[in-house]
Amino acid sequence: MEKVKIFLVEDEIVIRNGVKNSIEWEKEGYEFVGEASDGELAYPMIVKERPDILITDIKMPFMDGLELCGSLTELLPVSKFVIFSGFDDFEYAKQAIRRNVSEYILKPINADELSAVLRRLKAELDRERAERRDVELLRSRYVKNLPVLRELFYTNLLDGRLE
């Protein structure tokens, strides 16, 4: 299976380094592709890297995590967004849902909880990738066999087996 690309956006350097250093990315099947201190700096890097999972803080200067997720929803439709926040506020959670956020984790961030969330999202991404491959395989087989199917249809129609 291919590695899941992860990008991290957090304005607090201590938290960013803590998250970055608390998980053995390669061993877990992830590729850590970048980090930034706010959404505005992160956006062009995310567009370039196209991560499968974006982990972001909700409140940051310039462009917050909700804004960032909202602006990336169309660009990265199959990516998963994980927001962590120090705010246990239902309004933030509602906004996160509207911006296609997969997980909302409250600070302080627990490495075990984050690892469990990432494993669940990786399994979801792997399942979605397999489904897309299956659909593509079926589509290619259909396109390949379409002339034969068309010929059988016309033969049956001309032989009177179809009305």
PDB file of C-alpha atoms in Angstrom:
ATOM      1  CA  MET A   1       0.000   0.000   0.000  1.00  0.00           C
ATOM      2  CA  GLU A   2       1.166   3.485  -0.721  1.00  0.00           C
ATOM      3  CA  LYS A   3       2.130   5.820   2.093  1.00  0.00           C
ATOM      4  CA  VAL A   4      -0.362   8.339   3.399  1.00  0.00           C
ATOM      5  CA  LYS A   5       0.972  11.892   3.068  1.00  0.00           C
ATOM      6  CA  ILE A   6       0.565  14.078   6.181  1.00  0.00           C
ATOM      7  CA  PHE A   7       0.860  17.869   6.502  1.00  0.00           C
ATOM      8  CA  LEU A   8       0.839  19.725   9.856  1.00  0.00           C
ATOM      9  CA  VAL A   9      -0.220  23.334  10.487  1.00  0.00           C
ATOM     10  CA  GLU A  10       0.196  24.723  14.023  1.00  0.00           C
ATOM     11  CA  ASP A  11       1.249  28.187  15.153  1.00  0.00           C
ATOM     12  CA  GLU A  12       2.712  27.080  18.501  1.00  0.00           C
ATOM     13  CA  ILE A  13       6.184  25.685  17.781  1.00  0.00           C
ATOM     14  CA  VAL A  14       6.236  23.536  20.938  1.00  0.00           C
ATOM     15  CA  ILE A  15       2.982  21.794  19.970  1.00  0.00           C
ATOM     16  CA  ARG A  16       4.034  21.482  16.332  1.00  0.00           C
ATOM     17  CA  ASN A  17       7.342  19.852  17.307  1.00  0.00           C
ATOM     18  CA  GLY A  18       5.567  17.678  19.876  1.00  0.00           C
ATOM     19  CA  VAL A  19       3.142  16.334  17.268  1.00  0.00           C
ATOM     20  CA  LYS A  20       5.863  15.954  14.665  1.00  0.00           C
ATOM     21  CA  ASN A  21       8.163  14.044  17.031  1.00  0.00           C
ATOM     22  CA  SER A  22       5.544  11.924  18.827  1.00  0.00           C
ATOM     23  CA  ILE A  23       4.799   9.611  15.897  1.00  0.00           C
ATOM     24  CA  GLU A  24       7.162   7.393  13.944  1.00  0.00           C
ATOM     25  CA  TRP A  25       5.755   8.506  10.581  1.00  0.00           C
ATOM     26  CA  GLU A  26       7.605   6.116   8.283  1.00  0.00           C
ATOM     27  CA  LYS A  27       7.109   3.105  10.564  1.00  0.00           C
ATOM     28  CA  GLU A  28       3.354   3.766  10.731  1.00  0.00           C
ATOM     29  CA  GLY A  29       3.063   4.001   6.934  1.00  0.00           C
ATOM     30  CA  TYR A  30       2.943   7.790   6.668  1.00  0.00           C
ATOM     31  CA  GLU A  31       5.036  10.295   4.811  1.00  0.00           C
ATOM     32  CA  PHE A  32       5.391  13.600   6.675  1.00  0.00           C
ATOM     33  CA  VAL A  33       5.439  16.053   3.751  1.00  0.00           C
ATOM     34  CA  GLY A  34       5.512  19.417   5.490  1.00  0.00           C
ATOM     35  CA  GLU A  35       4.610  21.831   8.210  1.00  0.00           C
ATOM     36  CA  ALA A  36       3.737  25.497   8.595  1.00  0.00           C
ATOM     37  CA  SER A  37       2.911  27.983  11.338  1.00  0.00           C
ATOM     38  CA  ASP A  38      -0.363  29.260   9.853  1.00  0.00           C
ATOM     39  CA  GLY A  39      -2.841  28.573   7.090  1.00  0.00           C
ATOM     40  CA  GLU A  40      -1.668  31.388   4.865  1.00  0.00           C
ATOM     41  CA  LEU A  41       1.888  30.016   4.748  1.00  0.00           C
ATOM     42  CA  ALA A  42       0.625  26.436   4.522  1.00  0.00           C
ATOM     43  CA  TYR A  43      -1.800  26.882   1.621  1.00  0.00           C
ATOM     44  CA  PRO A  44       0.722  27.024  -1.276  1.00  0.00           C
ATOM     45  CA  MET A  45       2.778  24.199   0.259  1.00  0.00           C
ATOM     46  CA  ILE A  46      -0.360  22.054   0.634  1.00  0.00           C
ATOM     47  CA  VAL A  47      -1.368  22.777  -2.969  1.00  0.00           C
ATOM     48  CA  LYS A  48       2.080  21.575  -4.053  1.00  0.00           C
ATOM     49  CA  GLU A  49       2.286  18.494  -1.784  1.00  0.00           C
ATOM     50  CA  ARG A  50      -1.399  17.442  -1.951  1.00  0.00           C
ATOM     51  CA  PRO A  51      -1.428  15.606   1.398  1.00  0.00           C
ATOM     52  CA  ASP A  52      -3.915  12.851   2.166  1.00  0.00           C
ATOM     53  CA  ILE A  53      -4.340  14.080   5.750  1.00  0.00           C
ATOM     54  CA  LEU A  54      -4.091  17.665   6.956  1.00  0.00           C
ATOM     55  CA  ILE A  55      -3.642  18.174  10.691  1.00  0.00           C
ATOM     56  CA  THR A  56      -4.287  21.772  11.715  1.00  0.00           C
ATOM     57  CA  ASP A  57      -4.929  23.954  14.711  1.00  0.00           C
ATOM     58  CA  ILE A  58      -8.250  25.780  14.653  1.00  0.00           C
ATOM     59  CA  LYS A  59      -7.022  29.208  15.811  1.00  0.00           C
ATOM     60  CA  MET A  60      -3.995  30.738  14.108  1.00  0.00           C
ATOM     61  CA  PRO A  61      -3.017  34.191  12.891  1.00  0.00           C
ATOM     62  CA  PHE A  62      -3.704  35.253   9.293  1.00  0.00           C
ATOM     63  CA  MET A  63      -5.674  32.152   8.179  1.00  0.00           C
ATOM     64  CA  ASP A  64      -7.164  29.821  10.765  1.00  0.00           C
ATOM     65  CA  GLY A  65      -7.673  26.076  10.429  1.00  0.00           C
ATOM     66  CA  LEU A  66     -11.359  26.311   9.550  1.00  0.00           C
ATOM     67  CA  GLU A  67     -10.653  28.778   6.753  1.00  0.00           C
ATOM     68  CA  LEU A  68      -7.819  26.581   5.485  1.00  0.00           C
ATOM     69  CA  CYS A  69      -9.993  23.450   5.434  1.00  0.00           C
ATOM     70  CA  GLY A  70     -12.782  25.349   3.710  1.00  0.00           C
ATOM     71  CA  SER A  71     -10.462  26.604   0.977  1.00  0.00           C
ATOM     72  CA  LEU A  72      -9.002  23.120   0.399  1.00  0.00           C
ATOM     73  CA  THR A  73     -12.257  21.129   0.292  1.00  0.00           C
ATOM     74  CA  GLU A  74     -12.729  21.401  -3.476  1.00  0.00           C
ATOM     75  CA  LEU A  75      -9.020  21.227  -4.287  1.00  0.00           C
ATOM     76  CA  LEU A  76      -8.461  18.062  -2.225  1.00  0.00           C
ATOM     77  CA  PRO A  77     -11.835  16.280  -2.205  1.00  0.00           C
ATOM     78  CA  VAL A  78     -10.511  12.934  -0.955  1.00  0.00           C
ATOM     79  CA  SER A  79      -8.204  14.356   1.720  1.00  0.00           C
ATOM     80  CA  LYS A  80      -9.056  14.078   5.401  1.00  0.00           C
ATOM     81  CA  PHE A  81      -8.887  17.086   7.712  1.00  0.00           C
ATOM     82  CA  VAL A  82      -8.076  16.810  11.424  1.00  0.00           C
ATOM     83  CA  ILE A  83      -8.533  19.903  13.568  1.00  0.00           C
ATOM     84  CA  PHE A  84      -7.301  20.287  17.091  1.00  0.00           C
ATOM     85  CA  SER A  85      -8.460  23.036  19.340  1.00  0.00           C
ATOM     86  CA  GLY A  86      -8.243  24.345  22.863  1.00  0.00           C
ATOM     87  CA  PHE A  87     -11.876  25.404  22.563  1.00  0.00           C
ATOM     88  CA  ASP A  88     -14.588  23.004  23.675  1.00  0.00           C
ATOM     89  CA  ASP A  89     -17.181  25.077  21.808  1.00  0.00           C
ATOM     90  CA  PHE A  90     -20.055  23.526  19.873  1.00  0.00           C
ATOM     91  CA  GLU A  91     -20.047  26.426  17.390  1.00  0.00           C
ATOM     92  CA  TYR A  92     -16.483  25.564  16.332  1.00  0.00           C
ATOM     93  CA  ALA A  93     -17.466  21.915  15.934  1.00  0.00           C
ATOM     94  CA  LYS A  94     -20.445  22.882  13.740  1.00  0.00           C
ATOM     95  CA  GLN A  95     -18.218  25.045  11.554  1.00  0.00           C
ATOM     96  CA  ALA A  96     -15.721  22.187  11.293  1.00  0.00           C
ATOM     97  CA  ILE A  97     -18.456  19.816  10.101  1.00  0.00           C
ATOM     98  CA  ARG A  98     -19.497  22.330   7.421  1.00  0.00           C
ATOM     99  CA  ARG A  99     -15.894  22.421   6.195  1.00  0.00           C
ATOM    100  CA  ASN A 100     -15.637  18.647   5.758  1.00  0.00           C
ATOM    101  CA  VAL A 101     -13.445  18.073   8.820  1.00  0.00           C
ATOM    102  CA  SER A 102     -13.044  14.373   9.657  1.00  0.00           C
ATOM    103  CA  GLU A 103     -11.879  14.726  13.265  1.00  0.00           C
ATOM    104  CA  TYR A 104     -12.012  17.407  15.956  1.00  0.00           C
ATOM    105  CA  ILE A 105      -9.518  16.776  18.784  1.00  0.00           C
ATOM    106  CA  LEU A 106      -9.347  18.873  21.938  1.00  0.00           C
ATOM    107  CA  LYS A 107      -6.019  20.084  23.303  1.00  0.00           C
ATOM    108  CA  PRO A 108      -3.902  19.040  25.070  1.00  0.00           C
ATOM    109  CA  ILE A 109      -3.109  16.587  22.319  1.00  0.00           C
ATOM    110  CA  ASN A 110      -2.559  13.018  23.419  1.00  0.00           C
ATOM    111  CA  ALA A 111      -0.117  11.123  21.179  1.00  0.00           C
ATOM    112  CA  ASP A 112      -2.072   7.876  21.571  1.00  0.00           C
ATOM    113  CA  GLU A 113      -5.354   9.553  20.616  1.00  0.00           C
ATOM    114  CA  LEU A 114      -3.771  11.247  17.598  1.00  0.00           C
ATOM    115  CA  SER A 115      -2.171   7.950  16.510  1.00  0.00           C
ATOM    116  CA  ALA A 116      -5.512   6.159  16.782  1.00  0.00           C
ATOM    117  CA  VAL A 117      -7.233   8.873  14.719  1.00  0.00           C
ATOM    118  CA  LEU A 118      -4.514   8.718  12.057  1.00  0.00           C
ATOM    119  CA  ARG A 119      -4.714   4.911  11.876  1.00  0.00           C
ATOM    120  CA  ARG A 120      -8.493   5.083  11.448  1.00  0.00           C
ATOM    121  CA  LEU A 121      -8.191   7.741   8.716  1.00  0.00           C
ATOM    122  CA  LYS A 122      -5.416   5.761   6.987  1.00  0.00           C
ATOM    123  CA  ALA A 123      -7.656   2.675   6.930  1.00  0.00           C
ATOM    124  CA  GLU A 124     -10.476   4.807   5.505  1.00  0.00           C
ATOM    125  CA  LEU A 125      -8.169   6.254   2.833  1.00  0.00           C
ATOM    126  CA  ASP A 126      -6.871   2.776   1.928  1.00  0.00           C
ATOM    127  CA  ARG A 127     -10.446   1.504   1.589  1.00  0.00           C
ATOM    128  CA  GLU A 128     -11.438   4.482  -0.584  1.00  0.00           C
ATOM    129  CA  ARG A 129      -8.353   4.023  -2.783  1.00  0.00           C
ATOM    130  CA  ALA A 130      -9.180   0.333  -3.259  1.00  0.00           C
ATOM    131  CA  GLU A 131     -12.762   1.231  -4.206  1.00  0.00           C
ATOM    132  CA  ARG A 132     -11.535   3.802  -6.746  1.00  0.00           C
ATOM    133  CA  ARG A 133      -9.134   1.206  -8.235  1.00  0.00           C
ATOM    134  CA  ASP A 134     -11.986  -1.324  -8.484  1.00  0.00           C
ATOM    135  CA  VAL A 135     -14.260   1.204 -10.181  1.00  0.00           C
ATOM    136  CA  GLU A 136     -11.492   2.153 -12.602  1.00  0.00           C
ATOM    137  CA  LEU A 137     -10.841  -1.517 -13.378  1.00  0.00           C
ATOM    138  CA  LEU A 138     -14.534  -2.129 -14.050  1.00  0.00           C
ATOM    139  CA  ARG A 139     -14.713   0.977 -16.228  1.00  0.00           C
ATOM    140  CA  SER A 140     -11.683  -0.054 -18.275  1.00  0.00           C
ATOM    141  CA  ARG A 141     -13.062  -3.587 -18.745  1.00  0.00           C
ATOM    142  CA  TYR A 142     -16.422  -2.150 -19.797  1.00  0.00           C
ATOM    143  CA  VAL A 143     -14.777   0.171 -22.325  1.00  0.00           C
ATOM    144  CA  LYS A 144     -12.626  -2.715 -23.606  1.00  0.00           C
ATOM    145  CA  ASN A 145     -15.641  -5.021 -23.999  1.00  0.00           C
ATOM    146  CA  LEU A 146     -18.081  -2.417 -25.321  1.00  0.00           C
ATOM    147  CA  PRO A 147     -17.576  -3.332 -29.012  1.00  0.00           C
ATOM    148  CA  VAL A 148     -18.325  -7.005 -28.249  1.00  0.00           C
ATOM    149  CA  LEU A 149     -21.380  -6.069 -26.179  1.00  0.00           C
ATOM    150  CA  ARG A 150     -22.605  -3.794 -28.962  1.00  0.00           C
ATOM    151  CA  GLU A 151     -22.144  -6.539 -31.546  1.00  0.00           C
ATOM    152  CA  LEU A 152     -24.046  -9.061 -29.374  1.00  0.00           C
ATOM    153  CA  PHE A 153     -26.857  -6.559 -28.915  1.00  0.00           C
ATOM    154  CA  TYR A 154     -27.223  -5.946 -32.662  1.00  0.00           C
ATOM    155  CA  THR A 155     -26.975  -9.685 -33.429  1.00  0.00           C
ATOM    156  CA  ASN A 156     -29.733 -10.475 -30.917  1.00  0.00           C
ATOM    157  CA  LEU A 157     -31.824  -7.600 -32.230  1.00  0.00           C
ATOM    158  CA  LEU A 158     -31.479  -8.719 -35.859  1.00  0.00           C
ATOM    159  CA  ASP A 159     -32.144 -12.381 -34.961  1.00  0.00           C
ATOM    160  CA  GLY A 160     -35.406 -11.331 -33.311  1.00  0.00           C
ATOM    161  CA  ARG A 161     -34.351 -12.318 -29.800  1.00  0.00           C
ATOM    162  CA  LEU A 162     -34.931  -8.739 -28.650  1.00  0.00           C
ATOM    163  CA  GLU A 163     -37.969  -6.611 -29.288  1.00  0.00           C
TER     164      GLU A 163
END
